[in-house]
PDB file of C-alpha atoms in Angstrom:
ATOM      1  CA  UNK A 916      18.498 -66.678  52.394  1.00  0.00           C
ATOM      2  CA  UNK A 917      22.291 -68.021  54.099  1.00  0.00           C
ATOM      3  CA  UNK A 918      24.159 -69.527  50.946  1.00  0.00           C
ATOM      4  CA  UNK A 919      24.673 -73.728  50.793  1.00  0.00           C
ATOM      5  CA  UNK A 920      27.571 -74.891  52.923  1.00  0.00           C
ATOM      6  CA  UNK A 921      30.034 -78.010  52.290  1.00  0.00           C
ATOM      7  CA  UNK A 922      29.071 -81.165  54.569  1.00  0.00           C
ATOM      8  CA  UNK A 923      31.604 -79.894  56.627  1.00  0.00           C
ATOM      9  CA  UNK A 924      30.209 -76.667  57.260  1.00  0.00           C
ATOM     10  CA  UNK A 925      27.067 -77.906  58.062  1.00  0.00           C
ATOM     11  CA  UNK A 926      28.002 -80.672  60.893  1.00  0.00           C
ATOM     12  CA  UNK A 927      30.447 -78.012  62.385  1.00  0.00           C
ATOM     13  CA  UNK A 928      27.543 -74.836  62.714  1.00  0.00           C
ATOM     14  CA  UNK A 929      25.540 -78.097  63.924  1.00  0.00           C
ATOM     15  CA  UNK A 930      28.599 -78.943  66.758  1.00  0.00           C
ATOM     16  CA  UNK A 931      28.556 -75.356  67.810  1.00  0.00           C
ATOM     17  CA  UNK A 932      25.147 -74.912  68.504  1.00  0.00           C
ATOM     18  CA  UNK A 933      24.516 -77.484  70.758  1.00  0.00           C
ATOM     19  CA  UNK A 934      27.359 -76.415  73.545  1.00  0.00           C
ATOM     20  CA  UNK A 935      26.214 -74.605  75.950  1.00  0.00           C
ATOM     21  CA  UNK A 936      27.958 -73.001  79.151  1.00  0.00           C
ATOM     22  CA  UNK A 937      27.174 -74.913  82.205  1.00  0.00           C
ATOM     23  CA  UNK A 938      28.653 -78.347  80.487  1.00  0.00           C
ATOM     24  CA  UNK A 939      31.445 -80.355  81.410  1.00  0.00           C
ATOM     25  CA  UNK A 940      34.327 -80.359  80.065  1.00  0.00           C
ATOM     26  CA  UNK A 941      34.440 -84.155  79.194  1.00  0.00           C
ATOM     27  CA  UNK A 942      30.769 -83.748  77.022  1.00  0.00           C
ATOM     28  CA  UNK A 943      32.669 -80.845  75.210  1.00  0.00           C
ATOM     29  CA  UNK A 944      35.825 -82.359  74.670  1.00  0.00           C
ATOM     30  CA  UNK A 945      33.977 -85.035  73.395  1.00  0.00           C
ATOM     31  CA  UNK A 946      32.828 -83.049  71.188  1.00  0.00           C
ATOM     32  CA  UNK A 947      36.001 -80.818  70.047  1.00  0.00           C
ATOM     33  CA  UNK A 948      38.631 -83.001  71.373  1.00  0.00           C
ATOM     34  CA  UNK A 949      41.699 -81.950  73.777  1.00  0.00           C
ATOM     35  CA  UNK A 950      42.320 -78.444  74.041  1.00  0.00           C
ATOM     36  CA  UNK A 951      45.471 -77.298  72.748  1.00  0.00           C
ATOM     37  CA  UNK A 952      46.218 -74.557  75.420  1.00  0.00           C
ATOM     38  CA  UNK A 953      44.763 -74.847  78.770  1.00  0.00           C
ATOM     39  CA  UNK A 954      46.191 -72.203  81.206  1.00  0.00           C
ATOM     40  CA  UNK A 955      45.033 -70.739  84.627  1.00  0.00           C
ATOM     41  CA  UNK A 956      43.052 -67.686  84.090  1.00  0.00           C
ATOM     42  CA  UNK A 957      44.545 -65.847  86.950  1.00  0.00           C
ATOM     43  CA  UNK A 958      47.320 -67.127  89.300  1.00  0.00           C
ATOM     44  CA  UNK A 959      46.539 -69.046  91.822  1.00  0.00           C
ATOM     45  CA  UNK A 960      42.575 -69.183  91.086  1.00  0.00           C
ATOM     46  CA  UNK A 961      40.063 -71.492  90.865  1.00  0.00           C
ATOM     47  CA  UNK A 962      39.327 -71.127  86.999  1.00  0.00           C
ATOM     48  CA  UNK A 963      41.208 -72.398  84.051  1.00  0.00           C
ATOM     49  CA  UNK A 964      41.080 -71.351  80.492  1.00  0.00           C
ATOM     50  CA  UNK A 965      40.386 -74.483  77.870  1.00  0.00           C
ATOM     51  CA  UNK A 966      41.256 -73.256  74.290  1.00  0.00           C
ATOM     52  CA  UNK A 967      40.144 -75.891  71.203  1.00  0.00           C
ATOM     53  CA  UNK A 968      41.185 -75.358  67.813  1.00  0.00           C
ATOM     54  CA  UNK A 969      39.362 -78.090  65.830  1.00  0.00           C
ATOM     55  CA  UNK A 970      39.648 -76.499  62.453  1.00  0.00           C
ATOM     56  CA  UNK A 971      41.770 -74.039  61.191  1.00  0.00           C
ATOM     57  CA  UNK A 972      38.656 -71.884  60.563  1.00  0.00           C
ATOM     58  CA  UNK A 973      37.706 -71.024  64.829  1.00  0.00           C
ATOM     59  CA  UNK A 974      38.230 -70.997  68.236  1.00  0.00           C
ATOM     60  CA  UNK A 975      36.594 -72.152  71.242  1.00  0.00           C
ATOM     61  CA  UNK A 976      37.442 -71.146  74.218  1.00  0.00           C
ATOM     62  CA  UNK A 977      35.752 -72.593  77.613  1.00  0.00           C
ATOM     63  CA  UNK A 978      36.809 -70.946  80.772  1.00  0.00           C
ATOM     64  CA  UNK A 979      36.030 -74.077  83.707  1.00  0.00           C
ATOM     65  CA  UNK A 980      35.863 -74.122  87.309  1.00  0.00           C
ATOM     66  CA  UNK A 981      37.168 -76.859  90.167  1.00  0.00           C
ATOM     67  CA  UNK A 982      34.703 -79.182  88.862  1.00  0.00           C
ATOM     68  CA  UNK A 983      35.370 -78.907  85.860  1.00  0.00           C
ATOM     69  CA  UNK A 984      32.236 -76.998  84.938  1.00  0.00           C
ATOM     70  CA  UNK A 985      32.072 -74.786  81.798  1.00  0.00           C
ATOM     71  CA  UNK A 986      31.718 -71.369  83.365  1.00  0.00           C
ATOM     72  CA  UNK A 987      31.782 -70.088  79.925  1.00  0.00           C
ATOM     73  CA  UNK A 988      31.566 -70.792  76.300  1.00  0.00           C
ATOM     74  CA  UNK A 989      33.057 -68.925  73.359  1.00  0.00           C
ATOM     75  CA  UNK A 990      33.556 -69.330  70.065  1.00  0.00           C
ATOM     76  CA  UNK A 991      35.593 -67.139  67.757  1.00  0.00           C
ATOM     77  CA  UNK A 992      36.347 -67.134  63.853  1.00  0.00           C
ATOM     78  CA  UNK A 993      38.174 -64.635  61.102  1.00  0.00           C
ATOM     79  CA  UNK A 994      37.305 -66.605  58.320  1.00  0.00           C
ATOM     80  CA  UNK A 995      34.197 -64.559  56.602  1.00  0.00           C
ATOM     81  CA  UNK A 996      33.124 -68.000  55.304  1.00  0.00           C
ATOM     82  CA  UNK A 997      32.513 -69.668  58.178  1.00  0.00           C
ATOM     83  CA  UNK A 998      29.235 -68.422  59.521  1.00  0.00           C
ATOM     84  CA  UNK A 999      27.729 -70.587  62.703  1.00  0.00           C
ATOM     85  CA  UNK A1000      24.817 -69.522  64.481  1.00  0.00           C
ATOM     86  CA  UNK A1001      24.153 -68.892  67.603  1.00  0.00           C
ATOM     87  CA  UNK A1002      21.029 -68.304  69.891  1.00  0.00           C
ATOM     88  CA  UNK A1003      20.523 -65.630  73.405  1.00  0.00           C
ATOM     89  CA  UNK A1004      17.690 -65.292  75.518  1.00  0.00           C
ATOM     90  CA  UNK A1005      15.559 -67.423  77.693  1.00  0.00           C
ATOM     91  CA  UNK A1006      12.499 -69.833  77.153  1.00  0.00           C
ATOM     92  CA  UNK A1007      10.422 -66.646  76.415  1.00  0.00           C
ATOM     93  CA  UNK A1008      12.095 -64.795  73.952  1.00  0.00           C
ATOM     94  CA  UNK A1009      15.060 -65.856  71.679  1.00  0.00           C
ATOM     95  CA  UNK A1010      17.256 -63.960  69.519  1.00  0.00           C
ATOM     96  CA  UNK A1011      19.937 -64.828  67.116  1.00  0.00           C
ATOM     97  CA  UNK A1012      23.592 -64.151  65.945  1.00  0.00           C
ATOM     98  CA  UNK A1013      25.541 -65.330  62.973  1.00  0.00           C
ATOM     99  CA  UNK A1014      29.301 -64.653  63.171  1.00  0.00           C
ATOM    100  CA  UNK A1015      30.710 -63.021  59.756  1.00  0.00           C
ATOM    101  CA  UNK A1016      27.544 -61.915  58.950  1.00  0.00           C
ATOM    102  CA  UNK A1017      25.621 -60.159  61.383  1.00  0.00           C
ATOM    103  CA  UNK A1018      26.826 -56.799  62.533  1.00  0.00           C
ATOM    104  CA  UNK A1019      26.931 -54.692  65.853  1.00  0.00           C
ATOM    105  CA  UNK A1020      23.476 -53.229  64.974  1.00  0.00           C
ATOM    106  CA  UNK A1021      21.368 -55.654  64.009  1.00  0.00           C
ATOM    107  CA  UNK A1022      22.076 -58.164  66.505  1.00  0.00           C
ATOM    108  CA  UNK A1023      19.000 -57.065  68.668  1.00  0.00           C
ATOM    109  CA  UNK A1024      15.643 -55.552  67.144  1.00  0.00           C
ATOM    110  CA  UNK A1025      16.332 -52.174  66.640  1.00  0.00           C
ATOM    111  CA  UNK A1026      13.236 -50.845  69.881  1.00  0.00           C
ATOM    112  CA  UNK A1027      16.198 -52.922  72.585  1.00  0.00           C
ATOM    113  CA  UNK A1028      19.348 -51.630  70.378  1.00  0.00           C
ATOM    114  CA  UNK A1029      18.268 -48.274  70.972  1.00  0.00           C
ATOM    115  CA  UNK A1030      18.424 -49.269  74.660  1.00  0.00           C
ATOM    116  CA  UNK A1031      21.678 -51.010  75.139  1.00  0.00           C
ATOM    117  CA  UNK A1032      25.118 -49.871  76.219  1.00  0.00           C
ATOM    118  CA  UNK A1033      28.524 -50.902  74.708  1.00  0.00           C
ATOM    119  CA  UNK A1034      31.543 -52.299  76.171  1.00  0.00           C
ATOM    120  CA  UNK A1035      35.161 -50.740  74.116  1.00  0.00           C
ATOM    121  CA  UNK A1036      38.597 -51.457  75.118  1.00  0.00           C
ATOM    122  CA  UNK A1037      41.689 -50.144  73.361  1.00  0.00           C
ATOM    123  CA  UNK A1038      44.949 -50.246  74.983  1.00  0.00           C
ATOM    124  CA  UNK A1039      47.637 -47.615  74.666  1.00  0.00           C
ATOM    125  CA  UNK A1040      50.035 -48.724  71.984  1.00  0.00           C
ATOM    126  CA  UNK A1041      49.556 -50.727  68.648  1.00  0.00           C
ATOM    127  CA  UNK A1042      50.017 -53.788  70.328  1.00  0.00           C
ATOM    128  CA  UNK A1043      46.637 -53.882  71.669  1.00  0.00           C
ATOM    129  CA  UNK A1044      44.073 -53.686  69.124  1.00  0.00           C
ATOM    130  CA  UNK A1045      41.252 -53.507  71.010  1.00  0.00           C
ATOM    131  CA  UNK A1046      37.753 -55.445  71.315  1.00  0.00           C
ATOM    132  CA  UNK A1047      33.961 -54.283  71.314  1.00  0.00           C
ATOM    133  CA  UNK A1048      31.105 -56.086  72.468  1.00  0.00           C
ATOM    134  CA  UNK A1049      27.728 -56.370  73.654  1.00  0.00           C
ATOM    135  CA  UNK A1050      26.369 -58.001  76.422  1.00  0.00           C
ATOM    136  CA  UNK A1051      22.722 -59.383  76.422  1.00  0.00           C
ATOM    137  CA  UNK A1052      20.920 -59.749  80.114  1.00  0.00           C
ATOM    138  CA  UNK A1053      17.480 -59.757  80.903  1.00  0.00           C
ATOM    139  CA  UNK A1054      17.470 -61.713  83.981  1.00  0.00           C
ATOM    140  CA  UNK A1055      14.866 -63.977  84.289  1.00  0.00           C
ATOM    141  CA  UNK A1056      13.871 -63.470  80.532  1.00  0.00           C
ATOM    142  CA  UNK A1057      17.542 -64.478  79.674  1.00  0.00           C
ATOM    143  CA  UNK A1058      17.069 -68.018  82.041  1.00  0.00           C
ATOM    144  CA  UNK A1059      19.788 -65.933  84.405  1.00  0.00           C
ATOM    145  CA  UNK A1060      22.035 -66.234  81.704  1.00  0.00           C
ATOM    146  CA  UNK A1061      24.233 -63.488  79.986  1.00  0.00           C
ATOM    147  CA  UNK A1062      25.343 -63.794  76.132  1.00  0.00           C
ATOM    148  CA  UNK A1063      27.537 -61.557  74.672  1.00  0.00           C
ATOM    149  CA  UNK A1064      28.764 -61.005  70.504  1.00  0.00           C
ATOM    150  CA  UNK A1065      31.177 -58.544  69.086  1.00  0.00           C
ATOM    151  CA  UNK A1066      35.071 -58.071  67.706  1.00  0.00           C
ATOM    152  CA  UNK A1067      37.415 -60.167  69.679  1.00  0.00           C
ATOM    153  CA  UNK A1068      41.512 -58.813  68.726  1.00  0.00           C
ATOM    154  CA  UNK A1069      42.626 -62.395  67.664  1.00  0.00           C
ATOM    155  CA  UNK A1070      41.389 -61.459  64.452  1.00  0.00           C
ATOM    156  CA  UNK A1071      43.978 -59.414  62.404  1.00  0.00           C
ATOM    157  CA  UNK A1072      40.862 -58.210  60.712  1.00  0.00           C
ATOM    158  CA  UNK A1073      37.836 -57.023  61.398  1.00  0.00           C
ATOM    159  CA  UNK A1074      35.159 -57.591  58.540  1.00  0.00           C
ATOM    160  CA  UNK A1075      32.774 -55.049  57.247  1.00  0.00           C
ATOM    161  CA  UNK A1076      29.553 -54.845  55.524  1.00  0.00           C
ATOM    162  CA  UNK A1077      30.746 -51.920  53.420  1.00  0.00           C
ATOM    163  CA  UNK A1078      34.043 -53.577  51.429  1.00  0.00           C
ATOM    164  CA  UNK A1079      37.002 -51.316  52.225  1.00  0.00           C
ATOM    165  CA  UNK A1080      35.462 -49.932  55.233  1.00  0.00           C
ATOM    166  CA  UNK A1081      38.024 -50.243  58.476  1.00  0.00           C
ATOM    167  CA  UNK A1082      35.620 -51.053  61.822  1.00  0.00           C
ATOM    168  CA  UNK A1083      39.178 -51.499  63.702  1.00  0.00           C
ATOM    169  CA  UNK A1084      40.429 -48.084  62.468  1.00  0.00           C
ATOM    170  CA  UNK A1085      37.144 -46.477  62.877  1.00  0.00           C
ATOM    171  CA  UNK A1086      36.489 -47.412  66.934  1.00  0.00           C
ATOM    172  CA  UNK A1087      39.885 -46.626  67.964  1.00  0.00           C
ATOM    173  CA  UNK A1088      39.245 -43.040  66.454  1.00  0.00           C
ATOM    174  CA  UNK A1089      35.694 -43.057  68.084  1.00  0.00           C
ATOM    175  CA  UNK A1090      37.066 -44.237  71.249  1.00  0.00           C
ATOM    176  CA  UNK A1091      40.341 -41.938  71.707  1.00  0.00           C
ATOM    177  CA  UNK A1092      37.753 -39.377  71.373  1.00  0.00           C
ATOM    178  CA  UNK A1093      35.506 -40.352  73.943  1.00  0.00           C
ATOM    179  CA  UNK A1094      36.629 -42.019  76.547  1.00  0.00           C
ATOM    180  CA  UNK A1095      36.849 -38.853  78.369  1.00  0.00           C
ATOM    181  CA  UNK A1096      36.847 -38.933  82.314  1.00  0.00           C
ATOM    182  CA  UNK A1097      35.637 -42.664  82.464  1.00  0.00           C
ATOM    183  CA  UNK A1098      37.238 -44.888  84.782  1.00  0.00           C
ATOM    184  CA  UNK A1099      40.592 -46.305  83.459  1.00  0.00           C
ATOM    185  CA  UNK A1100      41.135 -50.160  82.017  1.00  0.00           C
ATOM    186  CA  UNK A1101      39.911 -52.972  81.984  1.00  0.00           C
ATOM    187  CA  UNK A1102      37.437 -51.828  79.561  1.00  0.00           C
ATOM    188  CA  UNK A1103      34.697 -48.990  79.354  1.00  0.00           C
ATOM    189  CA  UNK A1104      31.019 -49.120  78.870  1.00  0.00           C
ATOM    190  CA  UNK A1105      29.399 -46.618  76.982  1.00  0.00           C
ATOM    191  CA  UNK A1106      25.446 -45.895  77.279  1.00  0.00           C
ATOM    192  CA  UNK A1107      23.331 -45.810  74.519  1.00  0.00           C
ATOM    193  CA  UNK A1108      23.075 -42.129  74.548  1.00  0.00           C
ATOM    194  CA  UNK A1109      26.747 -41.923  73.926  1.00  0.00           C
ATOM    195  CA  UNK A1110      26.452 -44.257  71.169  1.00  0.00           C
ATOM    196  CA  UNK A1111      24.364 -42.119  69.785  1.00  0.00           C
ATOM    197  CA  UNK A1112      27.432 -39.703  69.260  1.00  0.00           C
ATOM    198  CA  UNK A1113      28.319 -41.244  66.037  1.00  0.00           C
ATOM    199  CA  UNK A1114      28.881 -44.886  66.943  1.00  0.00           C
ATOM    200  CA  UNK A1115      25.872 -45.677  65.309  1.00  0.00           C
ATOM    201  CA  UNK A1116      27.238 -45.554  61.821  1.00  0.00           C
ATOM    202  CA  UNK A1117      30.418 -47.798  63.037  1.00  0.00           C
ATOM    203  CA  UNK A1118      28.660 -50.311  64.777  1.00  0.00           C
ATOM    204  CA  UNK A1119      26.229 -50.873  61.796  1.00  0.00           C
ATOM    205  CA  UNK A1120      29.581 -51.378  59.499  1.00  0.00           C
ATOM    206  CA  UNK A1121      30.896 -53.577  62.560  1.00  0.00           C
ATOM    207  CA  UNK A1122      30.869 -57.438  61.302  1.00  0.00           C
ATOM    208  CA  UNK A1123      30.937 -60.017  64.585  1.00  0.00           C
ATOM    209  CA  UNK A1124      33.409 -62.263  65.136  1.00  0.00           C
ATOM    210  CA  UNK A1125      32.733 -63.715  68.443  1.00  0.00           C
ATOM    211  CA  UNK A1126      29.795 -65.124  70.338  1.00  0.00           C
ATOM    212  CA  UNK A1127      30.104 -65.829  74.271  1.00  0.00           C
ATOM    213  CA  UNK A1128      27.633 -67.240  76.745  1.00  0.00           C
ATOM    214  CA  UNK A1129      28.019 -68.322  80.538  1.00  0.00           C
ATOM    215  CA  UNK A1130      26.229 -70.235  83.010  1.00  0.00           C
ATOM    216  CA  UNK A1131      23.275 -69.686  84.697  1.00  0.00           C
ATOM    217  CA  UNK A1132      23.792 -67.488  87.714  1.00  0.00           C
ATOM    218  CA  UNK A1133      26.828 -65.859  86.270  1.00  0.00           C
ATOM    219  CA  UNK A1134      28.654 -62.686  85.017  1.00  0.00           C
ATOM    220  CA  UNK A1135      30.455 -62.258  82.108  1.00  0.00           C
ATOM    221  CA  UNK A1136      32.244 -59.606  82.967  1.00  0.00           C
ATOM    222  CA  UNK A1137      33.894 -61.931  85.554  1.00  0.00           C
ATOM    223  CA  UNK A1138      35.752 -63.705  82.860  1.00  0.00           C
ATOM    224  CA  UNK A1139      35.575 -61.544  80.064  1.00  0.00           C
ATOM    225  CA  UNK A1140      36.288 -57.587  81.403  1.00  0.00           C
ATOM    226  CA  UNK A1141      38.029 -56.088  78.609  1.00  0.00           C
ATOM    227  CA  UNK A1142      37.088 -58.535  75.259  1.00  0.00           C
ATOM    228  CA  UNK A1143      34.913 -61.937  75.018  1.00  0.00           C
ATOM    229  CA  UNK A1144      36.613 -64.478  73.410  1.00  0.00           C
ATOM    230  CA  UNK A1145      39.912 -66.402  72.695  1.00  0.00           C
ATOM    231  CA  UNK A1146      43.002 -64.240  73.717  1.00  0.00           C
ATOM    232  CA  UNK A1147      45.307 -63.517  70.831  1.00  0.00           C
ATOM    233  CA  UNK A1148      48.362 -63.295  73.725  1.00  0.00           C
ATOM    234  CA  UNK A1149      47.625 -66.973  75.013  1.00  0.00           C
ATOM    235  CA  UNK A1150      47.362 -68.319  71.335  1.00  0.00           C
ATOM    236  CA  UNK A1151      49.724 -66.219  69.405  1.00  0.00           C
TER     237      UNK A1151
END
């Protein structure tokens, strides 16, 4: 049974819940206020990334197109207290994730864990951290939407279920070891038989950080190709 939150707590998990990708930006600024970065996502491009810091405890970041359209929706917090939930899936089956308490493996029931594949970045210098992830599509089970959870790099620290157990330390290890021939950055994808290589143990030590979701009829991996999530070099 989740411990009793503060008042606070409660009407914030409550706030988070109820935004969805697919919004506008004027019902979810209404709800979180201004942002306090907003900054194009590429260059010249259509889409612009809307960062909200309501409390000192997350972030929320809300990638929207031309019209102002949420294209995505992401919220991330490094405060192990602050635990909102969040839900995947379609009208058929649902699923859920809390942040700062649920980890990597038990997400998903364990028969669909066994089936899914892994997305790992870590850069080349200890600068970049990293991020791991998970992306959740079933197509018309999923409404044509994709949600994704996992370890986003604005977090200094990445939270265990074992205490004094280093997820961060532990992936880059797995990682430099077996990346192997795979295509270069952004990002790699690893198949659930590689997991089985001995990410297993990691990713049920892993503690998530960051929940993503984007509109019906698109791709994560469009917005999101190497983490999910707030980036720490936009709000550092």
């Amino acid at each position: 049974m989740r411990e009793a939150r503060t008042d606070w707590h409660a009407a914030e998990y409550r706030k988070l819940s109820q935004l969805r990708a697919g919004y506008t930006l004027e019902k979810i600024q209404k709800e979180l206020g201004p942002p306090v970065f907003r900054t194009s996502l590429e260059s010249g491009g259509p889409y612009v990334r809307n960062v909200y810091r309501p409390r000192e405890q997350y972030w929320v970041e809300v990638i929207s197109d031309k019209n102002n359209a949420a294209m995505t929706y992401a919220v991330t917090t490094c405060d192990p207290a602050f635990r909102p939930e969040f839900f995947y899936g379609g009208h058929v089956q649902k699923g859920g994730v809390v942040l700062n308490e649920n980890t990597l493996s038990d997400v998903l029931p364990a028969a669909e864990q066994r089936e899914e594949s892994l997305k790992i970045f870590f850069g080349y210098t200890a600068g970049s951290p990293g991020a791991v992830f998970q992306v959740y599509d079933r197509g018309a089970g999923s409404s044509y939407r994709q949600f994704a959870w996992g370890l986003n790099e604005v977090c200094p620290t990445w939270h265990s279920k074992t205490p004094g157990y280093d997820p961060q330390a532990s992936w880059a290890s797995w990682y430099g070891k077996h990346q192997g021939l795979k295509e270069p950055p952004p990002g790699h994808s690893f198949l659930a038989e590689e997991l089985n290589e001995g990410a297993r143990p990691i990713m049920a030590e892993s503690v998530v950080n960051t929940y993503a979701e984007c509109a019906a009829g698109e791709t994560l991996l469009t917005y999101y190709p190497t983490q999910i999530g707030v980036d720490r070099l936009v709000v550092r």
